[in-house]
Coordinates of C-alpha atoms and ligand atoms in Angstrom, one line a residue:
M1 CA 188.3 96.0 -94.1
A2 CA 187.9 93.4 -97.2
T3 CA 185.0 94.2 -98.6
S4 CA 183.2 92.6 -101.6
L5 CA 182.2 94.5 -104.8
F6 CA 179.0 92.9 -105.5
L7 CA 176.4 90.5 -103.2
S8 CA 176.6 86.9 -103.4
E9 CA 173.2 86.3 -102.3
G10 CA 169.8 87.3 -102.4
A11 CA 168.2 90.2 -105.1
A12 CA 168.2 93.0 -103.2
S13 CA 170.8 95.8 -102.8
V14 CA 172.1 96.8 -99.5
Q15 CA 173.1 100.5 -98.4
R16 CA 176.7 99.6 -96.7
C17 CA 178.5 102.1 -94.7
A18 CA 182.2 102.8 -96.6
K19 CA 183.5 103.2 -93.0
C20 CA 182.1 100.5 -90.4
G21 CA 180.6 98.2 -93.1
A22 CA 177.6 98.3 -91.2
V23 CA 174.6 97.0 -93.9
T24 CA 171.1 98.8 -93.9
P25 CA 168.7 98.1 -96.5
E26 CA 168.1 99.8 -99.7
L27 CA 165.2 101.3 -98.4
S28 CA 166.3 103.0 -95.7
A29 CA 166.2 107.0 -95.5
A30 CA 169.2 107.1 -93.2
A31 CA 171.5 110.0 -94.6
E32 CA 174.4 108.7 -93.0
C33 CA 175.5 105.2 -90.9
T34 CA 173.3 105.4 -87.7
A35 CA 176.5 103.6 -85.8
C36 CA 179.3 105.7 -87.0
G37 CA 178.3 108.9 -89.1
G38 CA 180.0 107.3 -92.4
L39 CA 178.7 107.5 -95.9
F40 CA 177.0 104.9 -97.7
E41 CA 177.9 103.1 -100.7
I42 CA 175.5 100.7 -102.5
V43 CA 176.3 97.4 -103.1
H44 CA 174.3 95.6 -105.7
A45 CA 174.1 91.8 -106.6
M46 CA 176.1 90.2 -108.9
P47 CA 173.6 90.7 -112.3
D48 CA 172.5 87.0 -113.5
V49 CA 173.8 87.9 -117.0
H50 CA 177.5 88.2 -117.0
G51 CA 179.9 89.2 -119.8
A52 CA 179.3 89.6 -123.4
A53 CA 175.2 89.1 -122.7
L54 CA 175.8 91.5 -120.2
L55 CA 177.7 93.6 -122.5
A56 CA 174.7 93.0 -125.4
L57 CA 171.9 94.0 -122.8
F58 CA 173.2 97.2 -122.6
G59 CA 174.0 97.4 -126.0
L60 CA 170.0 96.5 -126.6
R61 CA 168.6 98.6 -124.6
C62 CA 170.3 101.9 -126.5
G63 CA 167.1 102.4 -128.8
L64 CA 164.5 100.9 -127.1
K65 CA 160.8 102.8 -126.5
P66 CA 159.1 103.2 -123.9
S67 CA 159.7 103.0 -120.1
A68 CA 163.3 104.6 -119.5
E69 CA 165.3 102.3 -121.5
P70 CA 166.5 105.0 -123.5
S71 CA 168.1 106.5 -121.0
G72 CA 172.3 106.2 -121.0
V73 CA 171.6 105.8 -116.7
W74 CA 168.8 103.6 -116.8
R75 CA 170.5 101.3 -119.5
Y76 CA 172.7 100.1 -116.5
L77 CA 170.1 99.1 -114.5
E78 CA 172.0 96.0 -113.0
L79 CA 174.5 98.6 -112.1
V80 CA 172.9 100.9 -111.0
M81 CA 169.2 100.2 -108.8
P82 CA 168.2 96.5 -109.9
S83 CA 165.0 96.6 -108.2
A84 CA 164.0 100.2 -109.5
E85 CA 160.1 100.4 -111.3
N86 CA 158.9 103.5 -113.2
P87 CA 162.3 105.1 -112.8
V88 CA 161.9 109.2 -112.9
S89 CA 163.6 109.8 -116.2
H90 CA 163.4 112.7 -118.3
P91 CA 165.6 110.5 -119.9
E92 CA 169.1 111.5 -119.8
G93 CA 172.3 110.5 -120.4
N94 CA 173.4 109.5 -123.4
T95 CA 175.7 112.5 -124.4
P96 CA 178.3 112.9 -126.9
L97 CA 181.8 111.9 -126.9
L98 CA 183.3 114.7 -129.5
E99 CA 186.7 115.1 -131.0
R100 CA 187.7 118.5 -131.8
G101 CA 191.1 119.2 -133.1
A102 CA 191.4 123.1 -132.1
V103 CA 191.0 121.4 -128.6
Q104 CA 193.6 118.5 -129.4
T105 CA 196.0 121.1 -130.5
Y106 CA 195.6 123.2 -127.6
A107 CA 196.3 120.2 -124.9
R108 CA 198.8 119.1 -127.1
S109 CA 197.1 115.5 -126.8
A110 CA 196.3 114.1 -129.7
G111 CA 194.0 111.5 -128.4
L112 CA 191.9 113.9 -126.5
L113 CA 188.1 113.4 -126.3
L114 CA 185.1 115.2 -125.1
K115 CA 182.3 113.5 -122.7
H116 CA 179.9 116.7 -122.8
E117 CA 178.1 116.0 -120.0
G118 CA 175.9 119.3 -120.7
H119 CA 173.9 118.1 -122.7
N120 CA 171.9 116.6 -120.0
P121 CA 168.6 118.2 -120.2
T122 CA 168.8 120.5 -117.5
G123 CA 172.5 121.0 -118.6
S124 CA 175.1 119.0 -116.4
F125 CA 176.2 115.6 -115.5
K126 CA 173.6 115.9 -112.2
D127 CA 171.2 113.9 -114.4
R128 CA 172.5 111.7 -113.8
G129 CA 172.5 110.8 -110.4
M130 CA 169.1 112.8 -109.7
T131 CA 167.0 110.6 -111.7
V132 CA 168.1 107.9 -109.6
A133 CA 168.3 110.1 -106.2
V134 CA 164.7 111.3 -106.9
T135 CA 164.1 107.7 -108.1
Q136 CA 164.3 106.6 -105.0
A137 CA 163.1 109.4 -102.6
R138 CA 159.7 108.2 -104.7
R139 CA 160.1 105.1 -103.2
I140 CA 160.7 105.6 -99.9
G141 CA 158.1 108.0 -99.7
A142 CA 160.0 111.5 -99.2
R143 CA 157.8 114.4 -97.9
A144 CA 160.3 116.5 -99.7
V145 CA 163.7 116.8 -101.1
A146 CA 166.8 118.5 -100.6
C147 CA 170.3 119.9 -101.5
A148 CA 173.1 122.1 -100.9
S149 CA 174.4 123.8 -104.3
T150 CA 176.6 125.3 -106.4
G151 CA 174.1 125.6 -109.2
N152 CA 173.9 122.3 -110.8
T153 CA 172.9 119.9 -108.3
S154 CA 170.1 122.3 -107.3
A155 CA 168.7 123.1 -110.8
S156 CA 168.8 119.2 -111.3
L157 CA 167.1 118.6 -108.2
A158 CA 164.2 121.4 -108.6
A159 CA 163.6 119.5 -112.5
Y160 CA 163.3 115.9 -110.9
A161 CA 161.2 116.9 -108.2
A162 CA 158.8 118.8 -110.2
H163 CA 158.7 115.5 -112.5
A164 CA 158.0 113.1 -109.3
G165 CA 155.7 115.7 -107.6
I166 CA 158.1 115.9 -104.7
P167 CA 158.6 119.3 -103.1
A168 CA 162.0 120.6 -103.3
L169 CA 164.3 122.8 -101.0
V170 CA 167.4 124.0 -102.5
F171 CA 170.1 126.2 -100.5
V172 CA 172.7 127.9 -102.6
P173 CA 175.4 130.4 -101.5
R174 CA 173.9 134.1 -102.0
G175 CA 175.4 135.9 -104.9
Q176 CA 177.4 133.0 -105.4
I177 CA 175.9 130.8 -108.7
A178 CA 175.9 131.7 -112.0
L179 CA 172.7 132.9 -113.1
G180 CA 171.8 130.0 -115.5
K181 CA 171.3 127.7 -112.7
L182 CA 169.9 130.4 -110.3
S183 CA 167.4 130.9 -113.0
Q184 CA 166.7 127.0 -113.2
S185 CA 166.0 126.3 -109.8
I186 CA 163.4 128.9 -109.6
A187 CA 161.7 128.2 -113.2
Y188 CA 161.6 124.7 -112.1
G189 CA 159.5 125.6 -109.0
A190 CA 161.9 124.4 -106.6
R191 CA 161.9 126.5 -102.9
T192 CA 165.2 127.9 -103.8
L193 CA 167.0 129.6 -100.0
L194 CA 169.7 132.0 -101.0
V195 CA 171.9 131.7 -97.8
N196 CA 174.4 134.1 -96.2
G197 CA 177.4 131.9 -96.2
D198 CA 179.5 129.7 -99.0
F199 CA 179.0 126.4 -100.4
D200 CA 180.6 124.7 -97.0
A201 CA 177.8 126.1 -94.8
C202 CA 174.8 125.3 -97.5
L203 CA 175.9 122.1 -97.0
R204 CA 176.2 122.0 -93.4
L205 CA 172.5 123.3 -93.2
A206 CA 171.2 120.8 -95.3
R207 CA 172.2 118.2 -93.8
E208 CA 171.3 119.0 -90.7
S209 CA 167.8 120.3 -92.0
S210 CA 167.7 116.5 -93.4
R211 CA 168.4 114.8 -89.7
E212 CA 166.4 117.2 -87.5
L213 CA 163.3 117.5 -90.1
G214 CA 162.8 114.5 -92.1
V215 CA 163.7 116.0 -95.6
Y216 CA 165.3 113.7 -98.0
L217 CA 169.0 114.8 -99.0
V218 CA 170.0 114.0 -102.4
N219 CA 173.6 115.9 -102.7
S220 CA 176.4 113.6 -103.8
I221 CA 176.7 112.1 -100.0
N222 CA 173.9 110.0 -100.9
P223 CA 174.6 107.0 -102.0
W224 CA 171.7 106.5 -105.2
R225 CA 173.9 109.7 -106.5
V226 CA 176.5 108.1 -106.9
E227 CA 175.1 105.1 -108.7
G228 CA 173.8 107.2 -111.4
Q229 CA 176.7 109.2 -112.0
K230 CA 179.0 105.7 -112.6
T231 CA 177.0 106.0 -115.9
I232 CA 179.1 108.6 -117.7
V233 CA 181.9 106.1 -117.2
F234 CA 180.2 103.1 -118.5
E235 CA 179.1 104.7 -121.0
M236 CA 182.4 106.7 -122.3
L237 CA 183.5 102.6 -122.1
Q238 CA 180.5 101.5 -124.2
Q239 CA 181.2 104.9 -126.8
L240 CA 184.9 103.1 -126.8
G241 CA 183.9 99.4 -127.5
Y242 CA 184.9 99.1 -124.0
D243 CA 188.4 99.8 -125.1
A244 CA 189.5 101.7 -121.8
P245 CA 191.5 105.0 -122.9
D246 CA 194.5 105.9 -120.6
W247 CA 193.4 108.7 -118.2
I248 CA 189.5 110.3 -117.7
A249 CA 190.0 113.9 -116.9
L250 CA 187.5 115.5 -114.5
P251 CA 186.9 118.5 -112.8
A252 CA 186.6 118.5 -108.7
G253 CA 185.0 120.3 -106.1
N254 CA 182.8 118.8 -103.3
L255 CA 184.4 115.1 -104.8
G256 CA 181.0 112.9 -105.3
N257 CA 181.9 112.3 -109.7
T258 CA 185.3 111.4 -108.8
S259 CA 184.3 108.7 -106.2
A260 CA 181.6 107.9 -108.5
F261 CA 184.1 107.2 -111.3
G262 CA 186.3 105.1 -108.9
K263 CA 183.9 103.0 -107.9
A264 CA 182.5 102.7 -111.9
L265 CA 185.8 101.3 -112.8
R266 CA 186.5 99.3 -109.9
E267 CA 183.2 97.3 -110.7
A268 CA 183.5 97.9 -114.5
F269 CA 187.2 96.1 -113.9
A270 CA 185.5 93.4 -111.7
L271 CA 182.7 92.3 -114.2
G272 CA 185.4 92.2 -117.4
L273 CA 183.9 94.9 -119.1
I274 CA 187.6 96.6 -119.4
T275 CA 190.9 94.6 -118.8
R276 CA 192.4 97.6 -117.5
V277 CA 191.7 100.4 -115.5
P278 CA 192.2 103.9 -116.7
R279 CA 193.9 106.5 -114.5
L280 CA 191.7 109.6 -113.0
L281 CA 192.7 113.1 -113.2
A282 CA 190.6 115.1 -110.7
V283 CA 191.5 118.7 -111.8
Q284 CA 190.4 121.7 -109.0
A285 CA 190.8 125.1 -109.2
A286 CA 193.4 126.9 -107.4
G287 CA 191.6 128.6 -105.1
A288 CA 189.5 125.6 -104.2
A289 CA 192.2 122.9 -104.1
P290 CA 192.1 121.3 -100.7
F291 CA 192.1 117.6 -102.2
A292 CA 195.2 119.0 -104.9
S293 CA 197.1 120.0 -101.8
A294 CA 196.3 116.4 -100.2
F295 CA 197.8 114.7 -103.0
A296 CA 200.8 116.1 -103.1
T297 CA 201.1 114.8 -99.4
H298 CA 199.9 111.6 -100.2
F299 CA 196.9 112.1 -98.6
S300 CA 199.0 112.1 -95.4
T301 CA 196.9 115.7 -94.6
H302 CA 193.4 116.9 -95.1
E303 CA 193.0 120.9 -94.3
P304 CA 189.8 122.5 -95.3
V305 CA 190.5 125.7 -97.1
H306 CA 188.1 128.7 -97.8
A307 CA 187.3 128.4 -101.7
E308 CA 187.9 131.6 -104.0
T309 CA 187.7 130.8 -108.0
L310 CA 185.9 132.4 -110.6
A311 CA 184.3 128.6 -111.3
T312 CA 181.7 129.1 -108.9
A313 CA 180.3 125.1 -109.6
I314 CA 183.4 124.0 -107.4
K315 CA 184.1 126.7 -105.3
I316 CA 184.0 124.4 -102.4
G317 CA 186.5 124.5 -99.3
D318 CA 185.8 121.5 -97.5
P319 CA 184.8 118.2 -100.1
A320 CA 181.9 116.1 -98.4
S321 CA 182.8 112.5 -100.3
W322 CA 187.0 113.0 -99.1
D323 CA 187.4 109.4 -98.1
R324 CA 185.6 107.5 -101.3
A325 CA 187.7 110.6 -103.9
V326 CA 191.1 109.5 -102.2
R327 CA 190.1 105.2 -102.8
A328 CA 189.5 106.4 -106.4
I329 CA 192.9 108.5 -107.2
T330 CA 194.4 105.7 -105.1
E331 CA 193.2 102.7 -106.8
T332 CA 193.5 103.6 -110.4
N333 CA 196.4 105.2 -109.8
G334 CA 195.3 108.4 -110.6
A335 CA 196.3 112.2 -109.9
V336 CA 195.2 115.6 -108.8
T337 CA 196.2 119.1 -109.7
S338 CA 195.3 122.7 -109.7
V339 CA 194.8 124.9 -112.1
S340 CA 194.7 128.7 -112.0
D341 CA 191.3 130.6 -113.1
D342 CA 193.6 132.4 -116.3
E343 CA 193.9 128.7 -117.3
I344 CA 190.5 127.8 -116.6
L345 CA 189.3 131.3 -118.8
D346 CA 191.9 130.1 -121.3
A347 CA 190.6 126.6 -122.4
K348 CA 186.7 127.3 -121.8
A349 CA 187.4 130.1 -124.8
V350 CA 189.2 127.4 -127.1
I351 CA 187.0 124.7 -125.9
D352 CA 184.2 127.0 -126.7
A353 CA 185.4 128.8 -130.2
S354 CA 185.3 125.4 -131.3
G355 CA 182.3 125.1 -131.5
V356 CA 181.7 122.9 -128.4
G357 CA 181.4 125.3 -125.0
C358 CA 181.2 124.6 -121.2
E359 CA 180.6 126.1 -118.4
P360 CA 183.7 127.5 -116.7
A361 CA 184.6 124.7 -114.0
S362 CA 184.1 122.0 -116.4
A363 CA 187.3 123.4 -118.6
A364 CA 189.2 123.2 -115.8
S365 CA 189.3 119.0 -117.2
V366 CA 191.4 120.6 -120.8
A367 CA 194.1 122.8 -118.3
G368 CA 194.7 119.8 -116.4
V369 CA 195.2 117.3 -119.1
L370 CA 197.1 120.4 -120.8
Q371 CA 199.1 121.1 -117.3
M372 CA 199.7 117.2 -116.9
R373 CA 201.0 117.3 -120.8
M374 CA 203.6 119.7 -120.0
R375 CA 204.9 118.4 -116.8
G376 CA 205.4 114.8 -118.7
V377 CA 202.8 113.2 -116.4
I378 CA 200.5 112.3 -119.7
G379 CA 202.4 110.7 -122.4
E380 CA 202.0 112.5 -125.9
H381 CA 200.0 109.3 -127.0
E382 CA 198.3 108.5 -124.2
R383 CA 195.0 108.6 -125.3
V384 CA 192.4 110.7 -123.1
V385 CA 189.1 111.4 -122.1
A386 CA 188.3 115.0 -120.9
V387 CA 184.9 115.3 -118.9
L388 CA 183.0 118.9 -120.1
T389 CA 180.5 118.7 -116.8
G390 CA 178.1 121.7 -118.0
H391 CA 176.5 123.8 -120.5
V392 CA 178.1 127.0 -121.7
L393 CA 174.7 128.8 -121.6
K394 CA 175.3 128.0 -117.2
D395 CA 177.6 130.7 -116.6
P396 CA 176.6 134.2 -119.4
G397 CA 177.9 136.4 -116.8
I398 CA 181.2 135.3 -117.3
I399 CA 181.4 135.0 -120.8
Q400 CA 180.4 138.8 -121.2
R401 CA 183.1 139.4 -118.6
Y402 CA 185.6 137.7 -121.1
H403 CA 184.9 138.9 -123.9
Q404 CA 183.9 142.2 -123.8
E405 CA 184.0 144.1 -120.4
T406 CA 187.8 142.7 -119.3
E407 CA 190.9 145.0 -119.8
P408 CA 194.1 144.8 -121.0
R409 CA 191.6 142.8 -123.7
P410 CA 192.4 138.7 -123.3
A411 CA 194.0 137.3 -126.2
R412 CA 191.3 135.0 -127.2
A413 CA 188.3 137.7 -126.7
N414 CA 185.7 137.9 -129.6
R415 CA 184.4 141.8 -128.8
P416 CA 180.9 141.9 -130.4
V417 CA 181.1 145.2 -132.6
E418 CA 178.5 147.8 -132.7
I419 CA 177.5 149.5 -136.0
D420 CA 175.4 152.0 -137.8
A421 CA 172.8 150.1 -140.0
T422 CA 174.7 150.9 -143.5
L423 CA 176.5 149.0 -145.7
A424 CA 179.7 150.9 -145.7
E425 CA 179.8 149.4 -141.8
V426 CA 179.3 146.0 -142.8
E427 CA 182.4 146.4 -145.4
R428 CA 184.6 148.2 -142.7
V429 CA 184.3 145.3 -140.0
L430 CA 184.9 142.8 -143.0
S431 CA 187.8 144.2 -144.3
E432 CA 189.1 144.7 -141.0
R433 CA 188.9 140.5 -140.5
Ligands
F0G501 N1 181.4 120.7 -112.3 C1 180.6 121.1 -112.4 C2 179.7 121.9 -113.6 C3 179.4 120.9 -111.3 O1 178.5 121.5 -111.2 C4 180.3 120.3 -110.3 C5 179.7 120.1 -109.1 C6 181.7 119.6 -110.5 C7 182.3 119.9 -111.7 C8 182.3 119.0 -109.5 O2 182.0 118.1 -109.1 O3 181.0 118.0 -106.8 O4 181.4 115.9 -107.6 O5 183.4 116.7 -107.2 N2 178.4 121.0 -108.7 C9 178.1 120.8 -107.6 C10 176.3 121.4 -107.3 C11 178.5 120.8 -105.9 O6 175.8 122.0 -106.0 O7 176.0 121.5 -108.2 P1 182.1 117.4 -107.7

């Protein structure tokens, strides 16, 4: 089915079913297509300003205050939610693009840059989608908002719902989310449900609750979340002077972000912001890699798995945004791979020790770049941006295990040393180094 990327007439945006093409008004609260159950995507009117004028507008808004315009999401208003007024913004975005020699050497990728989404207000990229989804929740007068989560979406929702004054309900798999994330959701005041089940069970329950109980669902199946998350790509391209990299690598779980990146690149190319499209590299944890397995069969298969990985953020066996992520990978001539937990921990130790730091799932992107460099899929001189999706403090437990408790001691372990309060002890430690 051929569908247009932008609307040619009318000022409003619409929600369009990606499966059957049925169109629903932008202020509809439906979580999925009432005709066929497919997921919606947002389609905006073609912006009034084009080309260089649009770039100038995005550039101008970087430093404007007050209002939400300094936000790295709302700067791209025309491509996110053109009709938004008073968005629920912290603000968010404006995350750095970092260059660290130690990480480049490790990944054997001299041009590697790190887009660090852990610098967002709640410490993950989720804030970019959440500012838009909670703005939409307020626009439609939602009585409550809900999500299922491996921890970051719930932390973000809790913060933005508190900001908007809307009650939040979060479903998390009991005992399977990192301490930093659980603490955030509790502290920001969300009603936190510890579900006896995995993430996939939480998402099923959240979807059912949204259908039956009328709470507004803000998982990434919500198309407005996707609109916000596109701005990771827009901002990265702006930081690079719209000289697109060859590859963008990102960790993949529920596949919302992979879908958002695909849509962002499609739109950026259609609007002439870039003249060639980077290839997406989606990286899964080996124990939770249904999408990587499907890629190996050219997406002729689709088999959910029982997920097991230390990278709890991406411990997902039945990703919800499957079809649109397939489109993102196919259209960008991208690739999907998986990395083991040991590869993730090793890459994380390098990123952490470079002073940058990230949570385990985020390190999958760099581990994936290394693997693809070794396999020759990514070339030596290709320019790569790896997205670090979450902050190092999200999962303190895994740091303690790796550095202090794992036997045999991992190669990069940095064990703290207990000493008596004497100068001799300090001298002893110094001489060991
Ligand atoms: N990295 C981090 C740190 C995440 O928290 C997630 C997803 C991903 C990567 C994968 O993104 O799901 O769009 O493919 N976390 C969700 C959550 C599932 O509930 O916080 P995805």
